[in-house]
Short mmCIF file of C-alpha atoms in Angstrom, two decimals:
data_model
loop_
_atom_site.label_atom_id
_atom_site.label_comp_id
_atom_site.label_asym_id
_atom_site.label_seq_id
_atom_site.Cartn_x
_atom_site.Cartn_y
_atom_site.Cartn_z
CA MET A 171 14.33 -25.12 268.75
CA THR A 172 17.94 -24.58 269.75
CA ASN A 173 20.14 -27.66 270.03
CA VAL A 174 23.61 -28.03 271.48
CA LEU A 175 25.90 -31.04 271.20
CA SER A 176 26.87 -32.42 274.62
CA GLY A 177 30.57 -32.13 273.86
CA ASP A 178 30.20 -28.41 273.18
CA ILE A 179 28.62 -27.54 276.49
CA GLN A 180 30.75 -25.23 278.58
CA LEU A 181 28.36 -24.61 281.46
CA SER A 182 25.57 -26.58 283.10
CA VAL A 183 23.27 -24.77 285.52
CA ILE A 184 21.15 -26.95 287.81
CA THR A 185 18.23 -25.89 289.97
CA PRO A 186 15.99 -28.18 292.05
CA ILE A 187 12.32 -27.21 292.14
CA PHE A 188 9.55 -28.24 294.53
CA ASN A 189 6.09 -26.66 294.58
CA GLU A 190 7.21 -23.30 293.22
CA GLU A 191 4.27 -22.48 290.95
CA LEU A 192 4.02 -18.92 292.34
CA ILE A 193 7.55 -17.90 291.39
CA ILE A 194 8.92 -20.46 288.95
CA LYS A 195 7.89 -18.69 285.74
CA ASP A 196 9.72 -15.52 286.71
CA SER A 197 12.71 -17.49 287.99
CA VAL A 198 13.10 -19.58 284.83
CA LEU A 199 12.87 -16.51 282.61
CA LYS A 200 15.57 -14.82 284.71
CA LEU A 201 17.75 -17.93 284.49
CA ILE A 202 17.41 -18.04 280.71
CA GLN A 203 18.21 -14.32 280.52
CA ALA A 204 21.29 -14.83 282.70
CA MET A 205 22.51 -17.63 280.41
CA GLN A 206 22.34 -15.60 277.21
CA GLY A 207 25.86 -14.29 277.75
CA PHE A 208 27.23 -17.81 277.29
CA THR A 209 26.13 -17.99 273.61
CA ASP A 210 24.84 -21.51 272.92
CA LYS A 211 27.40 -23.44 274.97
CA TRP A 212 25.18 -23.92 278.00
CA GLU A 213 22.43 -26.08 279.35
CA LEU A 214 19.87 -25.39 282.04
CA ILE A 215 18.72 -28.42 284.03
CA LEU A 216 15.47 -28.00 285.96
CA VAL A 217 14.88 -30.86 288.38
CA ASN A 218 11.23 -31.10 289.44
CA ASP A 219 11.52 -32.81 292.82
CA GLY A 220 8.05 -34.39 292.89
CA SER A 221 6.04 -31.15 292.90
CA THR A 222 2.34 -31.60 293.63
CA ASP A 223 1.19 -28.20 292.31
CA ASN A 224 1.29 -26.79 288.77
CA THR A 225 5.07 -26.42 288.65
CA GLN A 226 5.62 -29.17 286.08
CA ASN A 227 3.15 -27.73 283.56
CA ILE A 228 4.63 -24.25 283.90
CA ILE A 229 8.24 -25.25 283.32
CA THR A 230 7.31 -27.59 280.47
CA GLU A 231 5.44 -24.82 278.68
CA LEU A 232 8.28 -22.35 279.19
CA THR A 233 11.06 -24.62 277.98
CA GLN A 234 9.60 -27.04 275.43
CA ASN A 235 11.00 -25.13 272.42
CA ASP A 236 14.57 -24.81 273.68
CA GLY A 237 16.82 -27.86 273.42
CA ARG A 238 19.34 -26.29 275.77
CA ILE A 239 16.93 -26.78 278.67
CA LYS A 240 16.39 -30.17 280.28
CA VAL A 241 13.40 -30.81 282.52
CA LEU A 242 13.93 -33.81 284.81
CA THR A 243 11.00 -34.95 286.91
CA TYR A 244 9.96 -37.84 289.11
CA LYS A 245 6.81 -38.58 291.02
CA ASN A 246 7.68 -38.38 294.72
CA ASN A 247 9.50 -35.63 296.60
CA ARG A 248 12.94 -37.04 297.42
CA GLY A 249 14.73 -34.01 298.83
CA ARG A 250 17.21 -31.42 297.65
CA GLY A 251 20.17 -33.78 297.76
CA TYR A 252 18.47 -36.34 295.53
CA ALA A 253 17.46 -33.60 293.08
CA LEU A 254 21.01 -32.27 292.90
CA ARG A 255 22.46 -35.73 292.44
CA THR A 256 20.00 -36.32 289.60
CA GLY A 257 21.02 -33.07 287.95
CA PHE A 258 24.75 -33.69 288.38
CA LYS A 259 24.49 -37.10 286.71
CA ARG A 260 22.68 -35.67 283.71
CA SER A 261 24.92 -32.63 283.31
CA CYS A 262 27.43 -32.41 280.47
CA GLY A 263 29.13 -29.08 281.08
CA LYS A 264 32.82 -28.50 281.69
CA TYR A 265 31.62 -26.43 284.64
CA VAL A 266 28.51 -27.00 286.74
CA ILE A 267 26.71 -24.39 288.83
CA ALA A 268 23.86 -25.14 291.25
CA VAL A 269 21.44 -22.34 292.17
CA GLU A 270 18.22 -22.11 294.13
CA SER A 271 14.98 -21.82 292.19
CA ASP A 272 14.08 -18.49 293.80
CA LEU A 273 17.45 -16.97 292.80
CA ASN A 274 18.01 -15.62 296.28
CA TYR A 275 21.55 -14.57 295.33
CA GLY A 276 20.35 -12.83 292.17
CA LYS A 277 20.77 -14.02 288.59
CA GLU A 278 24.18 -12.31 288.30
CA ILE A 279 25.66 -14.89 290.68
CA ILE A 280 25.90 -17.37 287.79
CA SER A 281 28.35 -15.26 285.78
CA SER A 282 30.28 -14.33 288.96
CA ILE A 283 30.85 -17.97 289.89
CA TYR A 284 31.63 -18.91 286.30
CA ARG A 285 34.30 -16.21 285.98
CA LYS A 286 35.86 -17.35 289.25
CA LEU A 287 36.06 -20.92 287.97
CA LEU A 288 37.69 -19.71 284.76
CA ASP A 289 40.15 -17.31 286.40
CA THR A 290 41.40 -19.52 289.23
CA ASP A 291 42.50 -23.08 289.87
CA ALA A 292 39.54 -23.68 292.18
CA ASP A 293 37.65 -26.93 291.80
CA VAL A 294 34.77 -25.61 293.90
CA VAL A 295 33.59 -21.99 294.15
CA ILE A 296 31.08 -21.11 296.88
CA ALA A 297 28.82 -18.07 297.01
CA SER A 298 29.10 -16.84 300.58
CA PRO A 299 27.20 -14.10 302.42
CA TYR A 300 29.76 -14.47 305.23
CA ALA A 301 32.81 -13.77 303.10
CA LYS A 302 34.25 -10.25 303.14
CA ASN A 303 31.78 -7.87 301.44
CA GLY A 304 29.02 -10.49 301.53
CA LYS A 305 25.79 -9.85 303.43
CA LEU A 306 22.28 -10.97 304.35
CA GLU A 307 19.14 -9.03 303.49
CA ASN A 308 15.62 -9.67 304.85
CA VAL A 309 16.64 -13.07 306.25
CA PRO A 310 14.64 -13.94 309.42
CA PHE A 311 16.72 -13.34 312.54
CA LYS A 312 16.41 -16.90 313.86
CA ARG A 313 17.58 -18.48 310.64
CA ALA A 314 20.37 -15.95 310.16
CA LEU A 315 21.67 -16.53 313.69
CA LEU A 316 21.62 -20.34 313.39
CA SER A 317 23.27 -20.15 309.98
CA ARG A 318 26.07 -17.92 311.22
CA LEU A 319 26.72 -20.04 314.30
CA GLY A 320 26.50 -23.31 312.37
CA ASN A 321 28.93 -22.22 309.68
CA ARG A 322 31.27 -20.84 312.31
CA VAL A 323 31.37 -24.25 314.03
CA LEU A 324 31.79 -26.10 310.75
CA ARG A 325 34.90 -24.07 309.94
CA VAL A 326 36.69 -26.28 312.44
CA ALA A 327 35.89 -29.30 310.27
CA PHE A 328 36.61 -27.82 306.83
CA PRO A 329 39.34 -25.66 305.25
CA SER A 330 39.58 -22.30 306.96
CA ASN A 331 38.81 -20.32 303.80
CA ILE A 332 35.27 -21.74 303.67
CA THR A 333 32.92 -19.37 305.50
CA THR A 334 29.72 -20.95 304.15
CA ALA A 335 29.56 -24.75 304.16
CA THR A 336 25.77 -25.11 304.11
CA GLY A 337 24.74 -23.14 301.02
CA MET A 338 23.65 -24.66 297.71
CA THR A 339 24.76 -21.89 295.34
CA ARG A 340 28.13 -23.14 294.16
CA GLY A 341 30.17 -23.83 291.06
CA TYR A 342 32.15 -26.97 290.32
CA LYS A 343 34.44 -28.37 287.73
CA GLY A 344 32.15 -30.82 285.97
CA ASP A 345 34.55 -33.76 286.09
CA ILE A 346 34.94 -33.31 289.85
CA ILE A 347 31.27 -33.12 290.85
CA ARG A 348 30.32 -36.01 288.58
CA LEU A 349 33.16 -38.06 290.05
CA LEU A 350 32.03 -37.78 293.67
CA PRO A 351 29.93 -40.76 294.89
CA LEU A 352 27.24 -38.71 296.63
CA GLU A 353 24.59 -40.37 298.79
CA GLU A 354 22.69 -37.76 300.79
CA ASP A 355 19.08 -36.98 299.81
CA GLY A 356 18.59 -33.93 302.02
CA LYS A 357 20.40 -30.65 302.60
CA GLU A 358 23.27 -32.55 304.20
CA ILE A 359 24.53 -33.06 300.64
CA HIS A 360 26.19 -29.64 300.82
CA LEU A 361 28.41 -30.85 303.66
CA GLU A 362 28.95 -34.23 301.99
CA ILE A 363 30.22 -32.57 298.82
CA ILE A 364 32.77 -30.47 300.73
CA SER A 365 33.85 -33.46 302.81
CA LYS A 366 34.46 -35.73 299.82
CA ALA A 367 36.00 -32.97 297.74
CA CYS A 368 38.43 -32.38 300.62
CA MET A 369 39.36 -36.06 300.55
CA LEU A 370 40.33 -35.71 296.90
CA GLY A 371 42.46 -32.66 297.70
CA CYS A 372 40.25 -30.25 295.77
CA GLN A 373 40.86 -26.52 295.95
CA PHE A 374 38.11 -24.25 297.27
CA ASP A 375 37.42 -20.60 296.72
CA GLU A 376 34.59 -18.23 297.64
CA ILE A 377 33.01 -15.13 296.22
CA PRO A 378 31.16 -12.61 298.40
CA ALA A 379 27.43 -12.65 297.74
CA THR A 380 24.24 -11.04 298.99
CA LEU A 381 21.64 -13.52 300.19
CA LYS A 382 18.37 -11.67 299.79
CA TRP A 383 14.92 -12.88 300.71
CA THR A 384 11.92 -11.22 299.14
CA PRO A 385 9.54 -9.97 301.86
CA ARG A 386 6.06 -11.39 301.54
CA GLN A 387 3.57 -8.84 300.26
CA LYS A 388 -0.17 -9.15 300.42
CA GLY A 389 -1.52 -10.67 297.24
CA LYS A 390 1.95 -11.39 295.86
CA PRO A 391 4.20 -14.44 296.09
CA GLY A 392 6.92 -14.29 298.66
CA ARG A 393 9.44 -16.65 300.09
CA GLU A 394 8.27 -19.31 302.50
CA SER A 395 10.87 -20.96 304.65
CA LYS A 396 11.25 -24.74 304.46
CA PHE A 397 13.80 -24.49 307.24
CA HIS A 398 13.46 -27.08 310.03
CA ALA A 399 15.74 -25.82 312.77
CA GLY A 400 15.76 -28.93 314.95
CA LYS A 401 16.64 -31.34 312.17
CA ILE A 402 19.24 -29.04 310.63
CA ILE A 403 20.98 -28.44 313.96
CA ARG A 404 21.03 -32.15 314.78
CA THR A 405 22.30 -33.39 311.43
CA HIS A 406 24.86 -30.63 310.97
CA LEU A 407 26.26 -31.03 314.48
CA LEU A 408 26.60 -34.78 313.96
CA PHE A 409 28.35 -34.14 310.69
CA GLY A 410 30.64 -31.62 312.34
CA PHE A 411 31.52 -34.12 315.09
CA TYR A 412 32.20 -36.76 312.46
CA GLU A 413 34.48 -34.52 310.40
CA ALA A 414 36.21 -32.87 313.38
CA PRO A 415 36.14 -35.21 316.40
CA ILE A 416 37.82 -32.56 318.51
CA LEU A 417 34.48 -30.69 318.53
CA LEU A 418 33.02 -33.48 320.66
CA PHE A 419 35.79 -35.50 322.27
CA GLY A 420 38.20 -32.59 322.61
CA THR A 421 35.64 -30.24 324.15
CA LEU A 422 34.12 -32.80 326.52
CA GLY A 423 37.53 -34.24 327.36
CA SER A 424 38.85 -30.80 328.28
CA LEU A 425 35.87 -30.06 330.51
CA VAL A 426 35.95 -33.43 332.26
CA LEU A 427 39.69 -33.29 332.74
CA LEU A 428 39.45 -29.75 334.08
CA VAL A 429 36.90 -30.87 336.67
CA GLY A 430 39.10 -33.83 337.65
CA VAL A 431 42.24 -31.72 337.98
CA THR A 432 40.33 -29.09 339.97
CA LEU A 433 39.07 -31.73 342.39
CA GLY A 434 42.57 -33.18 342.61
CA LEU A 435 44.01 -29.78 343.50
CA TYR A 436 41.29 -29.32 346.10
CA LEU A 437 42.12 -32.67 347.72
CA SER A 438 45.83 -31.79 347.65
CA TYR A 439 45.06 -28.50 349.33
CA LEU A 440 43.11 -30.25 352.09
CA TYR A 441 45.86 -32.81 352.63
CA PHE A 442 49.01 -30.70 352.37
CA ILE A 443 47.83 -27.26 353.47
CA GLU A 444 44.92 -27.93 355.82
CA ASP A 445 46.49 -31.16 357.11
CA GLN A 446 43.15 -32.94 356.89
CA VAL A 447 42.57 -36.66 356.48
CA ILE A 448 41.11 -37.21 353.03
CA GLY A 449 40.90 -40.99 353.18
CA GLU A 450 37.32 -40.72 354.40
CA ARG A 451 36.31 -38.65 351.35
CA VAL A 452 35.83 -41.77 349.27
CA ILE A 453 33.22 -40.38 346.89
CA LEU A 454 35.27 -37.26 346.19
CA ILE A 455 38.43 -39.29 345.60
CA MET A 456 36.63 -41.70 343.26
CA THR A 457 35.05 -38.81 341.39
CA THR A 458 38.44 -37.18 340.95
CA VAL A 459 40.06 -40.34 339.62
CA PHE A 460 37.10 -41.04 337.32
CA MET A 461 37.12 -37.52 335.88
CA ILE A 462 40.85 -37.56 335.17
CA LEU A 463 40.72 -41.01 333.56
CA ALA A 464 37.60 -40.12 331.57
CA GLY A 465 39.21 -36.90 330.31
CA PHE A 466 42.33 -38.71 329.12
CA SER A 467 40.15 -41.43 327.55
CA MET A 468 38.21 -38.86 325.55
CA PHE A 469 41.44 -37.35 324.24
CA LEU A 470 42.49 -40.87 323.26
CA PHE A 471 39.19 -41.39 321.44
CA CYS A 472 39.76 -38.07 319.70
CA PHE A 473 43.18 -39.19 318.52
CA LEU A 474 41.83 -42.54 317.30
CA SER A 475 38.93 -40.80 315.53
CA TYR A 476 41.36 -38.67 313.55
CA GLN A 477 43.33 -41.76 312.65
CA LEU A 478 40.15 -43.42 311.39
CA ARG A 479 39.23 -40.28 309.46
CA ASP A 480 42.60 -40.25 307.73
CA LEU A 481 42.22 -43.95 306.93
CA ARG A 482 38.78 -43.23 305.45
CA LYS A 483 40.31 -40.56 303.23
CA GLN A 484 42.92 -42.98 301.93
CA ILE A 485 40.29 -45.62 301.21
CA PHE A 486 38.16 -43.03 299.41
CA LYS A 487 41.07 -41.93 297.22
CA LEU A 488 41.86 -45.57 296.41
CA TYR A 489 38.20 -46.19 295.50
CA GLN A 490 38.23 -43.20 293.15
CA LYS A 491 41.39 -44.42 291.42
CA ILE A 492 39.94 -47.89 290.94
CA HIS A 493 36.77 -46.49 289.37
#
């Protein structure tokens, strides 16, 4: 058995697992192989998120003789966010990297992220298929399209150098990720991490990566999507509106105000150019006034929302200092 003192750990790698009995043996062996370049100053944390198949027995058998590998498990499936939070709390590394159990970015992504953390001042390094020289392979068209559009919208809410806000494969400075008071149990945790790291003034960087899905072959394990488009779209849009109020209030306010101004110009045209009596057009006049007032009100709400967001950031920073 190989043992490592917690204070000596340079890198913690965390992967959540849920019902992956078909691929988990191969994935864990690849993870262990990828970690060999870090001598003994690493730990691999496998978080069994309430699997109901044979996943637990497989990972226990594979890792029971290596003290550098922690297997964390609990009875009920709680979601990716809960699994990551569990892993972060138990990690001891100076740097922490989270990867998916199916290694859809390849095992080499671990060393790539780690080198980036070492060579730059970044607090968070994100593997991005949308960065320059990154790409998608074998990803279903629907999911790829929604992912591209979603991340494009979220760029309004987050620093402009982040092209992928929704992915899990990332590296962190250990003290930073363990400091964040994370709450999300689902995939929204990826957005929560960026949001709260932004509040602390953390620096972000990305590395280009290839997100590759293994096509399903008859008689062999392949990737099955756990993607729920409706829920993801709803939660991520709400998060985007919360982080960047201009996405909602600014867009709607502009449209409503444009309609109001257009109607106002039309009424002015009738009155000044066509010399028509517009006093009898009560509904049109009221609609015009309502649209203009509503548009300005939405811009006011947008302004107030940004003020509240800035206040939330200050409270968050104060909370972190106190704790």
